[in-house]
PDB file of C-alpha atoms in Angstrom:
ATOM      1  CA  UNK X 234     127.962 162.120  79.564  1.00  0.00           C
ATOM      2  CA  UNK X 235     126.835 158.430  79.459  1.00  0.00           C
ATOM      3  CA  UNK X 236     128.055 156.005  82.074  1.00  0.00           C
ATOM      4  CA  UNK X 237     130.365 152.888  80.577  1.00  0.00           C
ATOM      5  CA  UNK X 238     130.771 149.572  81.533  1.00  0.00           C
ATOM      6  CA  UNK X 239     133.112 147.924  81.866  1.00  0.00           C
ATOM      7  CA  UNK X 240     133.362 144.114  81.439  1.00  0.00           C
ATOM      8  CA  UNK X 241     135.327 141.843  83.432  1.00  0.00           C
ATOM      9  CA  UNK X 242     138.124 140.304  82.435  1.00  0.00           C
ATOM     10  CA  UNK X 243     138.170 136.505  81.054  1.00  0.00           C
ATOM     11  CA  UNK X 244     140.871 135.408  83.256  1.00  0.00           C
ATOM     12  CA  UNK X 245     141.105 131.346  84.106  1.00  0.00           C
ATOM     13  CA  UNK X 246     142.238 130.918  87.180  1.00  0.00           C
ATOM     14  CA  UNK X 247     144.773 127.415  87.499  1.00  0.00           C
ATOM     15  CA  UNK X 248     143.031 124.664  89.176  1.00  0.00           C
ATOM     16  CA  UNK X 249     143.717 124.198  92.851  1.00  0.00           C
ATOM     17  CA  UNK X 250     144.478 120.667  94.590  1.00  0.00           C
ATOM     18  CA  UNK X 251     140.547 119.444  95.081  1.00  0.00           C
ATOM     19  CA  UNK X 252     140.307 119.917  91.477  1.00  0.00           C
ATOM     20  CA  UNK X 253     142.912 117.914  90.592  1.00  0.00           C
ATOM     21  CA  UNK X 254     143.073 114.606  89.833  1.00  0.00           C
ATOM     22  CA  UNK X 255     145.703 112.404  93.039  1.00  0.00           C
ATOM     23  CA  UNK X 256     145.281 108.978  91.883  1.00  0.00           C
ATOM     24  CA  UNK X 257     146.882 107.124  88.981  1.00  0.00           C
ATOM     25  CA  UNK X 258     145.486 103.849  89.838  1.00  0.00           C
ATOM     26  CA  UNK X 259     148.897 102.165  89.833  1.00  0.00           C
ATOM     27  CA  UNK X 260     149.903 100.511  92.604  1.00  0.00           C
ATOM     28  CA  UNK X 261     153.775 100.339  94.348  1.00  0.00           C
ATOM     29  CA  UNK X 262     155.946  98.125  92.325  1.00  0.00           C
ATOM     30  CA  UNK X 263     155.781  95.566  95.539  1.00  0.00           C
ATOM     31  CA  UNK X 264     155.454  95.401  98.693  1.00  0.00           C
ATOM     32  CA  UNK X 265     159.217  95.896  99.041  1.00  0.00           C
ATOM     33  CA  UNK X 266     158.838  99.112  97.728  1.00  0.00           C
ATOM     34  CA  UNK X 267     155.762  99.928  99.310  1.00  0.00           C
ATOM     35  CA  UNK X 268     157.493  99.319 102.624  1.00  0.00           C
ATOM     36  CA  UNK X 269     160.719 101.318 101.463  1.00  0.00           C
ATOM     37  CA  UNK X 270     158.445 104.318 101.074  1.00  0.00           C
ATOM     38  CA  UNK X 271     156.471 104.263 104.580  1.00  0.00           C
ATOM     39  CA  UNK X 272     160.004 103.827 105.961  1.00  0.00           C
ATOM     40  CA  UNK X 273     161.656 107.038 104.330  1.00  0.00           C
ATOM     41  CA  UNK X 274     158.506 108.932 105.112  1.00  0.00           C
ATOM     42  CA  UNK X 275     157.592 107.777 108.446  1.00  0.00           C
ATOM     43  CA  UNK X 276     161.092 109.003 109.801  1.00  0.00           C
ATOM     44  CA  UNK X 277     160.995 112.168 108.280  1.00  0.00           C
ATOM     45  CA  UNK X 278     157.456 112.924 109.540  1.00  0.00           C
ATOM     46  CA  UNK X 279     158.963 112.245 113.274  1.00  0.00           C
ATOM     47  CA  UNK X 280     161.869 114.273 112.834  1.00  0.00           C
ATOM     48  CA  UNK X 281     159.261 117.119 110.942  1.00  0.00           C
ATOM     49  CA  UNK X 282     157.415 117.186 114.741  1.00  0.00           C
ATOM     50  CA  UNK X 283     160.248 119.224 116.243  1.00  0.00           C
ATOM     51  CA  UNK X 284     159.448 122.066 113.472  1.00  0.00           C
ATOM     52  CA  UNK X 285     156.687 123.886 112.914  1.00  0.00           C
ATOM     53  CA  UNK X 286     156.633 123.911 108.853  1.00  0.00           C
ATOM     54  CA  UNK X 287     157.487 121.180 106.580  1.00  0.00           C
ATOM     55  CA  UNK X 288     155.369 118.460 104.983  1.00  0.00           C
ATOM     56  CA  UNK X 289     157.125 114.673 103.323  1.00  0.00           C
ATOM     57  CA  UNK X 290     154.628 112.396 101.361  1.00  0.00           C
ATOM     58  CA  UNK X 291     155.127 109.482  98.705  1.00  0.00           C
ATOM     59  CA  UNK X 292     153.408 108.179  95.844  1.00  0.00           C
ATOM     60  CA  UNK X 293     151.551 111.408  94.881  1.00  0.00           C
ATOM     61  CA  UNK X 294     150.590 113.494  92.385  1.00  0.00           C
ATOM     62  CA  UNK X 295     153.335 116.600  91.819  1.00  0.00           C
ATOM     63  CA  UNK X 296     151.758 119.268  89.427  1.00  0.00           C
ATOM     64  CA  UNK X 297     154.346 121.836  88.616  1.00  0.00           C
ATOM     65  CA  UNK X 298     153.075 123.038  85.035  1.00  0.00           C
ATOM     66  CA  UNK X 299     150.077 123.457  83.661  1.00  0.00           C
ATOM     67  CA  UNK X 300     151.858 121.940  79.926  1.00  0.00           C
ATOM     68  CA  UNK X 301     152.688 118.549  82.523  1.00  0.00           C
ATOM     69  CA  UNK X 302     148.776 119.258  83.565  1.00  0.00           C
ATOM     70  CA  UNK X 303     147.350 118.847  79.906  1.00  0.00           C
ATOM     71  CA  UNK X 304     149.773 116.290  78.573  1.00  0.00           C
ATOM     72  CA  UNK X 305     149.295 113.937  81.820  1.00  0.00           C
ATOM     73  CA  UNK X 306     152.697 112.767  81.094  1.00  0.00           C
ATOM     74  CA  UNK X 307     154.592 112.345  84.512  1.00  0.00           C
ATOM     75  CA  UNK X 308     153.523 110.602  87.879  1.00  0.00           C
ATOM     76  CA  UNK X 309     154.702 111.554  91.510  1.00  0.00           C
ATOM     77  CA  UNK X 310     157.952 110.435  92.804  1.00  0.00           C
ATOM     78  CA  UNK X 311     158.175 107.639  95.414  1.00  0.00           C
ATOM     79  CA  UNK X 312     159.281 109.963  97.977  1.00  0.00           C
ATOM     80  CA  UNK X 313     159.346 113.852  98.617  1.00  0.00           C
ATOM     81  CA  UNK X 314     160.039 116.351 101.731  1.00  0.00           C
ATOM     82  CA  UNK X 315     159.132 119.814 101.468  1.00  0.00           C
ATOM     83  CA  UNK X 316     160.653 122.796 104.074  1.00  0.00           C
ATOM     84  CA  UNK X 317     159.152 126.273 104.761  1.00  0.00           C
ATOM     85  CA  UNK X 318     155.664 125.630 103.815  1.00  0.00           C
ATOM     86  CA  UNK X 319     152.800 124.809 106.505  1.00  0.00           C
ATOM     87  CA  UNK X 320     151.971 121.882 108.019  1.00  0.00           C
ATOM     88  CA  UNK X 321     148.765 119.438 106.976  1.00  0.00           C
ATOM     89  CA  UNK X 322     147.204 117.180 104.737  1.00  0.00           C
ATOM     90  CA  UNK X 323     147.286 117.706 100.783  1.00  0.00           C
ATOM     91  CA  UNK X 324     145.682 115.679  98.585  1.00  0.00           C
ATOM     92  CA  UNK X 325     148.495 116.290  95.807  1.00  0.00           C
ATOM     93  CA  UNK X 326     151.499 118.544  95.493  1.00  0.00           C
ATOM     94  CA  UNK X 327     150.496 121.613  93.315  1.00  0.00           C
ATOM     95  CA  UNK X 328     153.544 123.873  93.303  1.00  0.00           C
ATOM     96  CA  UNK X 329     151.750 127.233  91.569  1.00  0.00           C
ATOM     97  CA  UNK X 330     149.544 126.472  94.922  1.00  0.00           C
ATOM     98  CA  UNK X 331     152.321 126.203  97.455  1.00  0.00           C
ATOM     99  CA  UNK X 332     154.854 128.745  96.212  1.00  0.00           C
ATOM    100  CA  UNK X 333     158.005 125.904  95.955  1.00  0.00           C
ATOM    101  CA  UNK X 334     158.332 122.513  94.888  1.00  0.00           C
ATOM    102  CA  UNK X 335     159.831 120.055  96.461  1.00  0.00           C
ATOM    103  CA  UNK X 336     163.349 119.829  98.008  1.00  0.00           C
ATOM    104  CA  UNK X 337     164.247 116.267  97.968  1.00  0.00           C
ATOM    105  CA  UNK X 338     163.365 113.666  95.700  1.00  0.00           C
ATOM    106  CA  UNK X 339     163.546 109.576  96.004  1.00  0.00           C
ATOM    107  CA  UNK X 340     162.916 107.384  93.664  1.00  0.00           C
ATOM    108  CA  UNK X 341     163.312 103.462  94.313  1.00  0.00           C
ATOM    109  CA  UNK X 342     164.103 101.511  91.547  1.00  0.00           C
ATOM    110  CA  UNK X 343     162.879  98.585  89.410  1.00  0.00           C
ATOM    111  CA  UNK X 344     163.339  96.799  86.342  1.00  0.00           C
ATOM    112  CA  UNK X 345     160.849  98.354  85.495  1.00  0.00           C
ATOM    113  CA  UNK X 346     161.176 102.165  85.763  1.00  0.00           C
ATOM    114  CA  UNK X 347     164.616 101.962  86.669  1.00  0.00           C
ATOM    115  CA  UNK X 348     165.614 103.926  82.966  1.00  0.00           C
ATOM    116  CA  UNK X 349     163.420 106.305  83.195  1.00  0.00           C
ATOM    117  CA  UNK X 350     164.231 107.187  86.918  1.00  0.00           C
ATOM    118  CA  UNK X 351     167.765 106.953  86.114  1.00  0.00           C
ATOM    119  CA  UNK X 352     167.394 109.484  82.511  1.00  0.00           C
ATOM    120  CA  UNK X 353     163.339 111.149  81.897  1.00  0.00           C
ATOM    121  CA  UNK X 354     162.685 111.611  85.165  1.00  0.00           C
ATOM    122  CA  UNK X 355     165.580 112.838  86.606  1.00  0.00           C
ATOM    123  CA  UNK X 356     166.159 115.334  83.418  1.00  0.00           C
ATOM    124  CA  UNK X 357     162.307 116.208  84.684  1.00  0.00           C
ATOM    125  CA  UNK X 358     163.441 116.790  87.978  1.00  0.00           C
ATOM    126  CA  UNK X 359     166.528 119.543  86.521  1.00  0.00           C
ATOM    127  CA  UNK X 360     164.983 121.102  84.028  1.00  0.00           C
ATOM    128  CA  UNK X 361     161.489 121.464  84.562  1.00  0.00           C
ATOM    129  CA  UNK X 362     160.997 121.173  88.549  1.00  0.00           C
ATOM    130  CA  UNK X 363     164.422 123.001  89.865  1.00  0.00           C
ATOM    131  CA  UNK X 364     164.184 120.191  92.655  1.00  0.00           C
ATOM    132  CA  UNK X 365     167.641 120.712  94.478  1.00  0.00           C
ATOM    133  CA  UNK X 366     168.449 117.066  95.138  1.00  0.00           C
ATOM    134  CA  UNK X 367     167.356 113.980  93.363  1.00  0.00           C
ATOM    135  CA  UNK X 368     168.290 110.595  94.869  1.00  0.00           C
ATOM    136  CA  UNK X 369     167.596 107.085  93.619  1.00  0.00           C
ATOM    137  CA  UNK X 370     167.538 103.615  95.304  1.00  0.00           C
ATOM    138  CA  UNK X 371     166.801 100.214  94.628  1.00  0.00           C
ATOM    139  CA  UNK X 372     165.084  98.186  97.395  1.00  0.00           C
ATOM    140  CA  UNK X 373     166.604  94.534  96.288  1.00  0.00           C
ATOM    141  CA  UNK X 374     169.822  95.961  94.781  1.00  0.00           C
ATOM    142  CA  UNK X 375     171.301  98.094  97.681  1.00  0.00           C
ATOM    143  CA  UNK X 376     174.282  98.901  95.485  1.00  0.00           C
ATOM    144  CA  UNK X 377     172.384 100.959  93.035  1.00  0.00           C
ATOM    145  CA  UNK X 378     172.014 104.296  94.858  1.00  0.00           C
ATOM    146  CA  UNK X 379     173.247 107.761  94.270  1.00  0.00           C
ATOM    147  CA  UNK X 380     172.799 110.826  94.771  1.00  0.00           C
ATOM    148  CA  UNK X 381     172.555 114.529  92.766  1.00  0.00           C
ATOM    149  CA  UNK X 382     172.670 118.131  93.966  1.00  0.00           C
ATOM    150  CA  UNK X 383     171.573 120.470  91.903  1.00  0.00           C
ATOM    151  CA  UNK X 384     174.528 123.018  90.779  1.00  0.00           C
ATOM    152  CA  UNK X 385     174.421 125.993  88.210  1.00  0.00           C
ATOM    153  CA  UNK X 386     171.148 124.466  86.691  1.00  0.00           C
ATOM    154  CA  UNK X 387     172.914 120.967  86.017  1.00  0.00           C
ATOM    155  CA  UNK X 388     173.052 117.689  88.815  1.00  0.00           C
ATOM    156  CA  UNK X 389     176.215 116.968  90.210  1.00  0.00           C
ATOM    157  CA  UNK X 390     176.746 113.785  91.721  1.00  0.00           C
ATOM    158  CA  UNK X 391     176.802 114.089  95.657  1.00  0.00           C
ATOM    159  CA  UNK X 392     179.888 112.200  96.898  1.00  0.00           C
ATOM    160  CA  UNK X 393     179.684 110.159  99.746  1.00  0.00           C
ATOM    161  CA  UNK X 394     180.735 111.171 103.128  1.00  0.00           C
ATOM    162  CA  UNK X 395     183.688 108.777 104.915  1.00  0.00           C
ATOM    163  CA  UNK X 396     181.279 106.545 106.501  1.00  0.00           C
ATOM    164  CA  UNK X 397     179.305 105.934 102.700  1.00  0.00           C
ATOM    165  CA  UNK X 398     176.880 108.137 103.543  1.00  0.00           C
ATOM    166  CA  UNK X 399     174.785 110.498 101.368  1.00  0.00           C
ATOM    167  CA  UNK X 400     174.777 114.119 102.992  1.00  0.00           C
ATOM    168  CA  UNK X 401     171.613 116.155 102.049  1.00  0.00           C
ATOM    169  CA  UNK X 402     172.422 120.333 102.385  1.00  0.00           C
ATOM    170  CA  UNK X 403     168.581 120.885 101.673  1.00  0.00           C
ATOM    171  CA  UNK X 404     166.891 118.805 104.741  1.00  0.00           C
ATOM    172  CA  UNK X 405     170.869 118.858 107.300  1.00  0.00           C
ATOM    173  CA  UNK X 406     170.245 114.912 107.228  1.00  0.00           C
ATOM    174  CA  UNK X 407     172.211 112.303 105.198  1.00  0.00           C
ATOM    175  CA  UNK X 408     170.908 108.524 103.737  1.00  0.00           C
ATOM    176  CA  UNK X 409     172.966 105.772 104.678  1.00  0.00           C
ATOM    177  CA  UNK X 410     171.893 101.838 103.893  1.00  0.00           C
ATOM    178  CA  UNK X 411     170.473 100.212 107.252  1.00  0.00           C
ATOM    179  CA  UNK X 412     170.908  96.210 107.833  1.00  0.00           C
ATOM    180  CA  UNK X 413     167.733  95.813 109.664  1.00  0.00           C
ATOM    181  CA  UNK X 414     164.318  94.339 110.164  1.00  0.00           C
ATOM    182  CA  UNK X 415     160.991  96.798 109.503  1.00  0.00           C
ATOM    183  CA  UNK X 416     157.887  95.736 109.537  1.00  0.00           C
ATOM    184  CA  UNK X 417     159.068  92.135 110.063  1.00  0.00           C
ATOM    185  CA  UNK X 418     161.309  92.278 106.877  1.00  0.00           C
ATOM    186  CA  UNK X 419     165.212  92.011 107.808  1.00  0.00           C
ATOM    187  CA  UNK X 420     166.974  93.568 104.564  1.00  0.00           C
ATOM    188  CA  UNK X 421     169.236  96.772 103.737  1.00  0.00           C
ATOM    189  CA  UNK X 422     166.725  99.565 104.008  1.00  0.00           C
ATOM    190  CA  UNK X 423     167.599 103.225 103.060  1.00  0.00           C
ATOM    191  CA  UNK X 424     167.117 105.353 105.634  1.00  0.00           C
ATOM    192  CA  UNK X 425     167.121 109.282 107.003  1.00  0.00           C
ATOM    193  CA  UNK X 426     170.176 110.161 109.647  1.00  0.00           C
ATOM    194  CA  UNK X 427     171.360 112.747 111.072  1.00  0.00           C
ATOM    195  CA  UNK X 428     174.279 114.288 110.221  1.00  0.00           C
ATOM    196  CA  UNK X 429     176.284 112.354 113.045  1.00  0.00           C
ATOM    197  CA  UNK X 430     174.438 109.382 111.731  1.00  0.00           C
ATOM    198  CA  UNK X 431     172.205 108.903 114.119  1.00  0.00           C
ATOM    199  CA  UNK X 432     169.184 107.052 112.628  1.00  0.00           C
ATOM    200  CA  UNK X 433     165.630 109.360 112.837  1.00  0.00           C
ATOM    201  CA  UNK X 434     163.425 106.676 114.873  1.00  0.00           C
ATOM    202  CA  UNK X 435     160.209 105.628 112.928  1.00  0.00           C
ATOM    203  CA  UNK X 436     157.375 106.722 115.147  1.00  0.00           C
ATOM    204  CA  UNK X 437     157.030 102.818 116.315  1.00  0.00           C
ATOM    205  CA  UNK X 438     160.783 103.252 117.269  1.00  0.00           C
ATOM    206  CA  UNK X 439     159.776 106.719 119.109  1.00  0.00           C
ATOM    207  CA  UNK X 440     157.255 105.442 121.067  1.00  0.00           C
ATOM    208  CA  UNK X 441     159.288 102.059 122.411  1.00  0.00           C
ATOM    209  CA  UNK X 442     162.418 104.496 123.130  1.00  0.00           C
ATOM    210  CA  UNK X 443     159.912 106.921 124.911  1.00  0.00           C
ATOM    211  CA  UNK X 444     158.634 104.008 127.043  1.00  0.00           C
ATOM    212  CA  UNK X 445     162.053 102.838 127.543  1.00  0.00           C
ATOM    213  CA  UNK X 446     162.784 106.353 129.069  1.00  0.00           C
ATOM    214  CA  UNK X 447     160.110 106.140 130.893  1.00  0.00           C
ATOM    215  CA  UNK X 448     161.131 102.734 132.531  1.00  0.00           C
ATOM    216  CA  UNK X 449     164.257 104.416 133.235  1.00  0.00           C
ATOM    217  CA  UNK X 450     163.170 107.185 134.629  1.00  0.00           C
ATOM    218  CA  UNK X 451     160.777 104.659 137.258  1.00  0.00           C
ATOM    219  CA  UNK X 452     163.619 102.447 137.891  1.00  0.00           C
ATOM    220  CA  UNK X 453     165.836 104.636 138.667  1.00  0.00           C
ATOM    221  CA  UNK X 454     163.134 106.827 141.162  1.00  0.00           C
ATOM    222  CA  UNK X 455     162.548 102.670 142.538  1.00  0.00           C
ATOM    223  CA  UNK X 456     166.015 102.353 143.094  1.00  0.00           C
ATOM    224  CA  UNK X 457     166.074 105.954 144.595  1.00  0.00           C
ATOM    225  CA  UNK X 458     163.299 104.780 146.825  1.00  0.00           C
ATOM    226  CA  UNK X 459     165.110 101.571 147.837  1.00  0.00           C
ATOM    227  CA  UNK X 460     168.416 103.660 148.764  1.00  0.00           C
ATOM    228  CA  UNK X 461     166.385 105.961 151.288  1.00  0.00           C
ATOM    229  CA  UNK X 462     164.453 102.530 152.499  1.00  0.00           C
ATOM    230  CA  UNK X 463     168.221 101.119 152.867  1.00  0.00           C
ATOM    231  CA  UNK X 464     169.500 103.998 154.852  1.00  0.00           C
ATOM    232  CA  UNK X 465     166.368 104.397 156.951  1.00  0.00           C
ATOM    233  CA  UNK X 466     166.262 100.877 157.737  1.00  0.00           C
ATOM    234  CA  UNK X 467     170.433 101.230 158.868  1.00  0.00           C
ATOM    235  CA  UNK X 468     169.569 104.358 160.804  1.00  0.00           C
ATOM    236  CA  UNK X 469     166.794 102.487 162.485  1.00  0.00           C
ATOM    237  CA  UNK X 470     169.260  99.354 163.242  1.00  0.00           C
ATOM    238  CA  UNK X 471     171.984 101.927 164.783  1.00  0.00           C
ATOM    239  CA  UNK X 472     169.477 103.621 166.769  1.00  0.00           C
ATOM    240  CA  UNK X 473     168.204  99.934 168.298  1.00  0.00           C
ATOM    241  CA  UNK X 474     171.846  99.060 169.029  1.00  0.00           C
ATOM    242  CA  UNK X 475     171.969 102.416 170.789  1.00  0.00           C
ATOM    243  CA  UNK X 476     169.191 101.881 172.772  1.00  0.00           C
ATOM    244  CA  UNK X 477     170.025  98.246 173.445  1.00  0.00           C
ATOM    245  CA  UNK X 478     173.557  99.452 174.710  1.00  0.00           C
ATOM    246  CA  UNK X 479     171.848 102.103 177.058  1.00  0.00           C
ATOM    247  CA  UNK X 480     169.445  99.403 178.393  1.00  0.00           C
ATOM    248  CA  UNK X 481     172.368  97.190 179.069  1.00  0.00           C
ATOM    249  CA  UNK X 482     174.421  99.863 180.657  1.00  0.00           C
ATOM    250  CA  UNK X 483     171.144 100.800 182.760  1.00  0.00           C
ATOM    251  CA  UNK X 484     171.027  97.666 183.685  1.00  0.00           C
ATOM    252  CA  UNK X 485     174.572  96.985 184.869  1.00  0.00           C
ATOM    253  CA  UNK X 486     174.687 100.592 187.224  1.00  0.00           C
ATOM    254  CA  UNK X 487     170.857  99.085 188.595  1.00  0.00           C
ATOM    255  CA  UNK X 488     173.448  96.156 189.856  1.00  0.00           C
ATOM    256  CA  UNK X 489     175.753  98.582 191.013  1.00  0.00           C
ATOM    257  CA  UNK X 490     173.793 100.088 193.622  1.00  0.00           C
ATOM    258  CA  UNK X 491     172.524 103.588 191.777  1.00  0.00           C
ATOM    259  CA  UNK X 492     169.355 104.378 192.063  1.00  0.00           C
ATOM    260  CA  UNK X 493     166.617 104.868 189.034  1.00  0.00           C
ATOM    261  CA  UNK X 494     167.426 108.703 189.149  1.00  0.00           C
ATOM    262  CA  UNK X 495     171.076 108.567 189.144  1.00  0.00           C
ATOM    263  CA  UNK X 496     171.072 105.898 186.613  1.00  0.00           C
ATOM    264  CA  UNK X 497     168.245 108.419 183.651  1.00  0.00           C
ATOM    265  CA  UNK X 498     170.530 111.109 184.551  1.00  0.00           C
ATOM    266  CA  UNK X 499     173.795 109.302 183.525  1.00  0.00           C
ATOM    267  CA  UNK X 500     171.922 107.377 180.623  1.00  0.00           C
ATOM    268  CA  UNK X 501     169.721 109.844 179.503  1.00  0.00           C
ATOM    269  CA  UNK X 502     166.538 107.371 179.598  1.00  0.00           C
ATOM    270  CA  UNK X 503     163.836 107.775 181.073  1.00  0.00           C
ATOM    271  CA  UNK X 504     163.408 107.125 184.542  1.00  0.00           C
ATOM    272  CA  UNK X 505     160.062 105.072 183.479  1.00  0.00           C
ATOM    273  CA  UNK X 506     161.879 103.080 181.170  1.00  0.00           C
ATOM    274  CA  UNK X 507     164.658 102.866 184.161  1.00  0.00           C
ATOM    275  CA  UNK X 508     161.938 101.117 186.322  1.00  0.00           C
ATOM    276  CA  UNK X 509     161.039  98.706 183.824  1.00  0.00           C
ATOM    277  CA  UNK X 510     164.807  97.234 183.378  1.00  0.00           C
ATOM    278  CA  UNK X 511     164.848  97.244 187.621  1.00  0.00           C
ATOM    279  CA  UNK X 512     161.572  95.420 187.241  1.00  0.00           C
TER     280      UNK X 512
END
């Protein structure tokens, strides 16, 4: 019987993020924008630091088909955050790579791409990527925003809450409009909350409210400090009075006639001390 062999199988593996391409060449539609997207990302980051999966990025390459791959038809959205997957630095989103794609979407708006955000991209986003909420924005029209949740296979607009909030199921946070200065710029900003709409800090934000505890926390151990100094201080004051009282009294039984022995006994100083007062 002769031996076979067998050959091995032509399979293609897909390509992997380092052989990707992750840069378009197009820059943020301004710096508006630009600053709109380090905003939404920077708080999420902070609030990702109390978990230990999760990733949130902007700008950036999201491959989710090997078709989108060939045709090199569709950029990355402004914003995305990502839950259950490890921690670290990508240099694109490849979702055959990660096992999910993302969970939130943002885009920010302009005249520009506002249409295609609004109708391609967010068809994209249903059909094609599953992503289970899409939200839109536009940095110098604050009234253009909404909101879509992902419901048998179709978006459904998301409602907003009684304080005109958007609520987000998929990340437990809602987007709200903040009147506010960031990075120098005082606008309307869209930004990350809690669900009791507490705003996540930025990490500048975190680090001033962290030294600002910290100050706190030292003031408060000076002023503890201060109170024992204050209470020593009276306790030393009562004791002088005391002792000035007993001197006096000393004193006045000297006058009387008692001698320095009668007069510690009845005092309770010392007879030394007596001597000095007789002196």
């Amino acid at each position: 019987m002769s031996e076979t062999t067998l050959a091995a199988p032509d399979i293609t593996l897909p390509p992997t993020q380092a052989d990707l391409p992750y840069d378009d060449g197009i820059p943020m539609e301004s710096q508006r924008h630009k600053m709109q997207m380090e905003l939404l990302i920077d708080v999420v980051e902070t609030w990702l630091e109390q978990r230990e999966d999760g990733y949130a990025s902007g700008n950036m390459f999201v491959y989710f088909s090997l078709a989108q791959l060939k045709n090199q038809d569709f950029r990355g959205p402004d914003f995305f955050a990502v839950l259950g997957v490890p921690k670290g630095e990508r240099r694109s989103w490849v979702v055959w790579e990660e096992g999910k794609g993302p969970d939130v979407v943002i885009e920010l708006l302009s005249p520009g791409t506002a249409a295609t955000d609004k109708n391609e991209k967010k068809l994209i986003y249903q059909n094609q990527m599953r992503v289970p909420e899409y939200f839109w924005f536009d940095p110098f029209n604050p009234d253009d925003w909404a909101g879509f949740s992902l419901g048998s296979g179709v978006y459904q607009s998301i409602t907003p809450n009684a304080d005109n909030q958007l609520v987000s199921q998929a990340l437990g946070l809602v987007l709200l409009r903040w009147q506010g200065s960031y990075k120098g710029v005082n606008t309307t900003w869209l930004r990350w909350a809690t669900i009791d709409g507490e705003l996540l800090p930025t990490a500048e934000e975190k680090q001033r409210q962290r030294a600002d505890q910290e100050q706190q926390r030292a003031d408060q151990e000076q002023q503890r400090a201060d109170q024992e100094q204050q209470r020593a201080d009276q306790e030393q004051q009562r004791a002088d009075q005391v002792s000035s009282q007993l001197q006096q009294t000393a004193r006045k039984l000297l006058q009387l006639g008692m001698t320095v022995k009668q007069v510690a006994e009845l005092t309770g100083l010392p007879e030394s001390a007596i001597v000095q007062l007789s002196a």
